[in-house]
């Protein structure tokens, strides 16, 4: 089974949701309006930070670190893990940075699809 170690140290299965809704609810104290606002902000921030990494490779590590924190806040554990992989690539294996960034873009796209579905459903 293909698994990813999440930021919380648990294993995530490939079919786990892109956003941990229990965590999101806990972080927003169950306030649905706040959840929507936080999810909108996360989408904007993720797109901005990913674009920044593509334009300025020398800034990839700090931008990935910011994205990792934002992802943790909404329960996007796979995005957070992929952002951490970008940070590690910058430090230990710069030649793997393009692949790490591409994997991060994929995880962001997964989260975006789920968020858009959630926002449409309300």
mmCIF file with all atom_site columns, C-alpha atoms in Angstrom:
data_model
loop_
_atom_site.group_PDB
_atom_site.id
_atom_site.type_symbol
_atom_site.label_atom_id
_atom_site.label_alt_id
_atom_site.label_comp_id
_atom_site.label_asym_id
_atom_site.label_entity_id
_atom_site.label_seq_id
_atom_site.pdbx_PDB_ins_code
_atom_site.Cartn_x
_atom_site.Cartn_y
_atom_site.Cartn_z
_atom_site.occupancy
_atom_site.B_iso_or_equiv
_atom_site.pdbx_formal_charge
_atom_site.auth_seq_id
_atom_site.auth_comp_id
_atom_site.auth_asym_id
_atom_site.auth_atom_id
_atom_site.pdbx_PDB_model_num
ATOM 1   C CA . UNK A 1 1   ? 0.000   0.000  0.000   1.00 0.00 ? 1   UNK A CA 1
ATOM 2   C CA . UNK A 1 2   ? 1.296   3.424  -0.922  1.00 0.00 ? 2   UNK A CA 1
ATOM 3   C CA . UNK A 1 3   ? 1.231   5.623  2.186   1.00 0.00 ? 3   UNK A CA 1
ATOM 4   C CA . UNK A 1 4   ? 2.411   9.077  3.139   1.00 0.00 ? 4   UNK A CA 1
ATOM 5   C CA . UNK A 1 5   ? 3.510   10.018 6.638   1.00 0.00 ? 5   UNK A CA 1
ATOM 6   C CA . UNK A 1 6   ? 1.481   13.047 7.580   1.00 0.00 ? 6   UNK A CA 1
ATOM 7   C CA . UNK A 1 7   ? 2.700   15.989 9.586   1.00 0.00 ? 7   UNK A CA 1
ATOM 8   C CA . UNK A 1 8   ? 0.927   14.512 12.606  1.00 0.00 ? 8   UNK A CA 1
ATOM 9   C CA . UNK A 1 9   ? 3.022   11.370 12.183  1.00 0.00 ? 9   UNK A CA 1
ATOM 10  C CA . UNK A 1 10  ? 0.120   9.166  11.128  1.00 0.00 ? 10  UNK A CA 1
ATOM 11  C CA . UNK A 1 11  ? 0.012   7.226  7.893   1.00 0.00 ? 11  UNK A CA 1
ATOM 12  C CA . UNK A 1 12  ? -2.362  8.473  5.224   1.00 0.00 ? 12  UNK A CA 1
ATOM 13  C CA . UNK A 1 13  ? -3.738  6.049  2.671   1.00 0.00 ? 13  UNK A CA 1
ATOM 14  C CA . UNK A 1 14  ? -3.905  7.140  -0.981  1.00 0.00 ? 14  UNK A CA 1
ATOM 15  C CA . UNK A 1 15  ? -7.696  7.354  -0.792  1.00 0.00 ? 15  UNK A CA 1
ATOM 16  C CA . UNK A 1 16  ? -7.766  9.592  2.307   1.00 0.00 ? 16  UNK A CA 1
ATOM 17  C CA . UNK A 1 17  ? -9.461  12.926 1.620   1.00 0.00 ? 17  UNK A CA 1
ATOM 18  C CA . UNK A 1 18  ? -7.317  15.865 0.555   1.00 0.00 ? 18  UNK A CA 1
ATOM 19  C CA . UNK A 1 19  ? -8.709  17.910 3.463   1.00 0.00 ? 19  UNK A CA 1
ATOM 20  C CA . UNK A 1 20  ? -9.218  16.526 6.965   1.00 0.00 ? 20  UNK A CA 1
ATOM 21  C CA . UNK A 1 21  ? -12.687 17.932 7.665   1.00 0.00 ? 21  UNK A CA 1
ATOM 22  C CA . UNK A 1 22  ? -12.602 16.973 11.344  1.00 0.00 ? 22  UNK A CA 1
ATOM 23  C CA . UNK A 1 23  ? -9.390  18.932 11.810  1.00 0.00 ? 23  UNK A CA 1
ATOM 24  C CA . UNK A 1 24  ? -10.755 21.881 9.816   1.00 0.00 ? 24  UNK A CA 1
ATOM 25  C CA . UNK A 1 25  ? -13.898 21.943 11.943  1.00 0.00 ? 25  UNK A CA 1
ATOM 26  C CA . UNK A 1 26  ? -11.830 21.803 15.115  1.00 0.00 ? 26  UNK A CA 1
ATOM 27  C CA . UNK A 1 27  ? -9.599  24.660 13.943  1.00 0.00 ? 27  UNK A CA 1
ATOM 28  C CA . UNK A 1 28  ? -12.594 26.837 13.047  1.00 0.00 ? 28  UNK A CA 1
ATOM 29  C CA . UNK A 1 29  ? -14.624 25.842 16.110  1.00 0.00 ? 29  UNK A CA 1
ATOM 30  C CA . UNK A 1 30  ? -17.311 24.426 13.837  1.00 0.00 ? 30  UNK A CA 1
ATOM 31  C CA . UNK A 1 31  ? -18.064 27.833 12.299  1.00 0.00 ? 31  UNK A CA 1
ATOM 32  C CA . UNK A 1 32  ? -19.053 26.998 8.703   1.00 0.00 ? 32  UNK A CA 1
ATOM 33  C CA . UNK A 1 33  ? -18.635 30.582 7.494   1.00 0.00 ? 33  UNK A CA 1
ATOM 34  C CA . UNK A 1 34  ? -15.138 30.675 8.933   1.00 0.00 ? 34  UNK A CA 1
ATOM 35  C CA . UNK A 1 35  ? -14.353 27.308 7.308   1.00 0.00 ? 35  UNK A CA 1
ATOM 36  C CA . UNK A 1 36  ? -15.346 28.718 3.911   1.00 0.00 ? 36  UNK A CA 1
ATOM 37  C CA . UNK A 1 37  ? -13.241 31.838 4.451   1.00 0.00 ? 37  UNK A CA 1
ATOM 38  C CA . UNK A 1 38  ? -10.207 29.831 5.582   1.00 0.00 ? 38  UNK A CA 1
ATOM 39  C CA . UNK A 1 39  ? -10.516 27.469 2.611   1.00 0.00 ? 39  UNK A CA 1
ATOM 40  C CA . UNK A 1 40  ? -10.731 30.397 0.169   1.00 0.00 ? 40  UNK A CA 1
ATOM 41  C CA . UNK A 1 41  ? -7.636  31.959 1.737   1.00 0.00 ? 41  UNK A CA 1
ATOM 42  C CA . UNK A 1 42  ? -5.782  28.641 1.587   1.00 0.00 ? 42  UNK A CA 1
ATOM 43  C CA . UNK A 1 43  ? -6.502  28.267 -2.131  1.00 0.00 ? 43  UNK A CA 1
ATOM 44  C CA . UNK A 1 44  ? -5.241  31.783 -2.874  1.00 0.00 ? 44  UNK A CA 1
ATOM 45  C CA . UNK A 1 45  ? -2.163  31.384 -0.698  1.00 0.00 ? 45  UNK A CA 1
ATOM 46  C CA . UNK A 1 46  ? -1.285  27.942 -2.098  1.00 0.00 ? 46  UNK A CA 1
ATOM 47  C CA . UNK A 1 47  ? -1.476  29.221 -5.682  1.00 0.00 ? 47  UNK A CA 1
ATOM 48  C CA . UNK A 1 48  ? 0.613   32.281 -4.854  1.00 0.00 ? 48  UNK A CA 1
ATOM 49  C CA . UNK A 1 49  ? 3.290   30.335 -2.988  1.00 0.00 ? 49  UNK A CA 1
ATOM 50  C CA . UNK A 1 50  ? 3.555   27.610 -5.637  1.00 0.00 ? 50  UNK A CA 1
ATOM 51  C CA . UNK A 1 51  ? 3.894   30.252 -8.374  1.00 0.00 ? 51  UNK A CA 1
ATOM 52  C CA . UNK A 1 52  ? 6.592   31.955 -6.319  1.00 0.00 ? 52  UNK A CA 1
ATOM 53  C CA . UNK A 1 53  ? 8.539   28.688 -6.075  1.00 0.00 ? 53  UNK A CA 1
ATOM 54  C CA . UNK A 1 54  ? 8.460   28.304 -9.838  1.00 0.00 ? 54  UNK A CA 1
ATOM 55  C CA . UNK A 1 55  ? 9.650   31.850 -10.470 1.00 0.00 ? 55  UNK A CA 1
ATOM 56  C CA . UNK A 1 56  ? 12.286  32.019 -7.722  1.00 0.00 ? 56  UNK A CA 1
ATOM 57  C CA . UNK A 1 57  ? 13.866  28.626 -7.040  1.00 0.00 ? 57  UNK A CA 1
ATOM 58  C CA . UNK A 1 58  ? 16.166  30.278 -4.485  1.00 0.00 ? 58  UNK A CA 1
ATOM 59  C CA . UNK A 1 59  ? 13.060  31.101 -2.410  1.00 0.00 ? 59  UNK A CA 1
ATOM 60  C CA . UNK A 1 60  ? 11.508  27.629 -2.677  1.00 0.00 ? 60  UNK A CA 1
ATOM 61  C CA . UNK A 1 61  ? 12.365  26.525 0.875   1.00 0.00 ? 61  UNK A CA 1
ATOM 62  C CA . UNK A 1 62  ? 10.836  29.463 2.764   1.00 0.00 ? 62  UNK A CA 1
ATOM 63  C CA . UNK A 1 63  ? 7.806   29.537 0.463   1.00 0.00 ? 63  UNK A CA 1
ATOM 64  C CA . UNK A 1 64  ? 7.301   25.784 0.938   1.00 0.00 ? 64  UNK A CA 1
ATOM 65  C CA . UNK A 1 65  ? 7.619   26.265 4.688   1.00 0.00 ? 65  UNK A CA 1
ATOM 66  C CA . UNK A 1 66  ? 4.860   28.888 4.658   1.00 0.00 ? 66  UNK A CA 1
ATOM 67  C CA . UNK A 1 67  ? 2.686   26.602 2.560   1.00 0.00 ? 67  UNK A CA 1
ATOM 68  C CA . UNK A 1 68  ? 3.307   23.707 4.941   1.00 0.00 ? 68  UNK A CA 1
ATOM 69  C CA . UNK A 1 69  ? 1.997   25.817 7.822   1.00 0.00 ? 69  UNK A CA 1
ATOM 70  C CA . UNK A 1 70  ? -1.059  26.952 5.881   1.00 0.00 ? 70  UNK A CA 1
ATOM 71  C CA . UNK A 1 71  ? -1.805  23.367 4.854   1.00 0.00 ? 71  UNK A CA 1
ATOM 72  C CA . UNK A 1 72  ? -1.553  22.168 8.439   1.00 0.00 ? 72  UNK A CA 1
ATOM 73  C CA . UNK A 1 73  ? -4.061  24.816 9.443   1.00 0.00 ? 73  UNK A CA 1
ATOM 74  C CA . UNK A 1 74  ? -6.770  23.439 7.151   1.00 0.00 ? 74  UNK A CA 1
ATOM 75  C CA . UNK A 1 75  ? -5.889  19.766 7.497   1.00 0.00 ? 75  UNK A CA 1
ATOM 76  C CA . UNK A 1 76  ? -4.365  19.393 4.040   1.00 0.00 ? 76  UNK A CA 1
ATOM 77  C CA . UNK A 1 77  ? -1.865  16.822 5.318   1.00 0.00 ? 77  UNK A CA 1
ATOM 78  C CA . UNK A 1 78  ? -0.771  15.650 1.872   1.00 0.00 ? 78  UNK A CA 1
ATOM 79  C CA . UNK A 1 79  ? -0.047  19.219 0.777   1.00 0.00 ? 79  UNK A CA 1
ATOM 80  C CA . UNK A 1 80  ? 1.924   19.763 3.978   1.00 0.00 ? 80  UNK A CA 1
ATOM 81  C CA . UNK A 1 81  ? 3.950   16.590 3.416   1.00 0.00 ? 81  UNK A CA 1
ATOM 82  C CA . UNK A 1 82  ? 4.656   17.565 -0.201  1.00 0.00 ? 82  UNK A CA 1
ATOM 83  C CA . UNK A 1 83  ? 5.701   21.072 0.888   1.00 0.00 ? 83  UNK A CA 1
ATOM 84  C CA . UNK A 1 84  ? 8.055   19.509 3.410   1.00 0.00 ? 84  UNK A CA 1
ATOM 85  C CA . UNK A 1 85  ? 9.506   17.366 0.610   1.00 0.00 ? 85  UNK A CA 1
ATOM 86  C CA . UNK A 1 86  ? 10.234  20.570 -1.334  1.00 0.00 ? 86  UNK A CA 1
ATOM 87  C CA . UNK A 1 87  ? 12.031  21.987 1.701   1.00 0.00 ? 87  UNK A CA 1
ATOM 88  C CA . UNK A 1 88  ? 14.097  18.802 1.990   1.00 0.00 ? 88  UNK A CA 1
ATOM 89  C CA . UNK A 1 89  ? 14.900  18.804 -1.726  1.00 0.00 ? 89  UNK A CA 1
ATOM 90  C CA . UNK A 1 90  ? 16.274  22.330 -1.492  1.00 0.00 ? 90  UNK A CA 1
ATOM 91  C CA . UNK A 1 91  ? 18.509  21.356 1.431   1.00 0.00 ? 91  UNK A CA 1
ATOM 92  C CA . UNK A 1 92  ? 19.726  17.930 0.384   1.00 0.00 ? 92  UNK A CA 1
ATOM 93  C CA . UNK A 1 93  ? 18.975  17.250 -3.266  1.00 0.00 ? 93  UNK A CA 1
ATOM 94  C CA . UNK A 1 94  ? 18.466  20.361 -5.433  1.00 0.00 ? 94  UNK A CA 1
ATOM 95  C CA . UNK A 1 95  ? 18.299  18.261 -8.596  1.00 0.00 ? 95  UNK A CA 1
ATOM 96  C CA . UNK A 1 96  ? 15.082  16.700 -7.246  1.00 0.00 ? 96  UNK A CA 1
ATOM 97  C CA . UNK A 1 97  ? 13.429  20.086 -6.711  1.00 0.00 ? 97  UNK A CA 1
ATOM 98  C CA . UNK A 1 98  ? 11.456  20.105 -9.999  1.00 0.00 ? 98  UNK A CA 1
ATOM 99  C CA . UNK A 1 99  ? 9.938   16.691 -9.214  1.00 0.00 ? 99  UNK A CA 1
ATOM 100 C CA . UNK A 1 100 ? 9.164   17.727 -5.636  1.00 0.00 ? 100 UNK A CA 1
ATOM 101 C CA . UNK A 1 101 ? 7.508   20.919 -6.879  1.00 0.00 ? 101 UNK A CA 1
ATOM 102 C CA . UNK A 1 102 ? 5.463   18.917 -9.409  1.00 0.00 ? 102 UNK A CA 1
ATOM 103 C CA . UNK A 1 103 ? 4.303   16.542 -6.671  1.00 0.00 ? 103 UNK A CA 1
ATOM 104 C CA . UNK A 1 104 ? 3.359   19.542 -4.546  1.00 0.00 ? 104 UNK A CA 1
ATOM 105 C CA . UNK A 1 105 ? 1.366   21.011 -7.439  1.00 0.00 ? 105 UNK A CA 1
ATOM 106 C CA . UNK A 1 106 ? -0.504  17.702 -7.737  1.00 0.00 ? 106 UNK A CA 1
ATOM 107 C CA . UNK A 1 107 ? -1.359  17.649 -4.026  1.00 0.00 ? 107 UNK A CA 1
ATOM 108 C CA . UNK A 1 108 ? -2.544  21.267 -4.221  1.00 0.00 ? 108 UNK A CA 1
ATOM 109 C CA . UNK A 1 109 ? -4.738  20.369 -7.203  1.00 0.00 ? 109 UNK A CA 1
ATOM 110 C CA . UNK A 1 110 ? -6.260  17.498 -5.194  1.00 0.00 ? 110 UNK A CA 1
ATOM 111 C CA . UNK A 1 111 ? -6.984  19.829 -2.281  1.00 0.00 ? 111 UNK A CA 1
ATOM 112 C CA . UNK A 1 112 ? -8.368  22.480 -4.626  1.00 0.00 ? 112 UNK A CA 1
ATOM 113 C CA . UNK A 1 113 ? -10.771 19.994 -6.211  1.00 0.00 ? 113 UNK A CA 1
ATOM 114 C CA . UNK A 1 114 ? -12.078 18.894 -2.823  1.00 0.00 ? 114 UNK A CA 1
ATOM 115 C CA . UNK A 1 115 ? -12.369 22.471 -1.566  1.00 0.00 ? 115 UNK A CA 1
ATOM 116 C CA . UNK A 1 116 ? -14.249 23.569 -4.669  1.00 0.00 ? 116 UNK A CA 1
ATOM 117 C CA . UNK A 1 117 ? -16.647 20.648 -4.217  1.00 0.00 ? 117 UNK A CA 1
ATOM 118 C CA . UNK A 1 118 ? -17.181 21.586 -0.572  1.00 0.00 ? 118 UNK A CA 1
ATOM 119 C CA . UNK A 1 119 ? -17.780 25.235 -1.390  1.00 0.00 ? 119 UNK A CA 1
ATOM 120 C CA . UNK A 1 120 ? -20.244 24.385 -4.168  1.00 0.00 ? 120 UNK A CA 1
ATOM 121 C CA . UNK A 1 121 ? -22.178 22.044 -1.878  1.00 0.00 ? 121 UNK A CA 1
ATOM 122 C CA . UNK A 1 122 ? -23.028 24.813 0.553   1.00 0.00 ? 122 UNK A CA 1
#
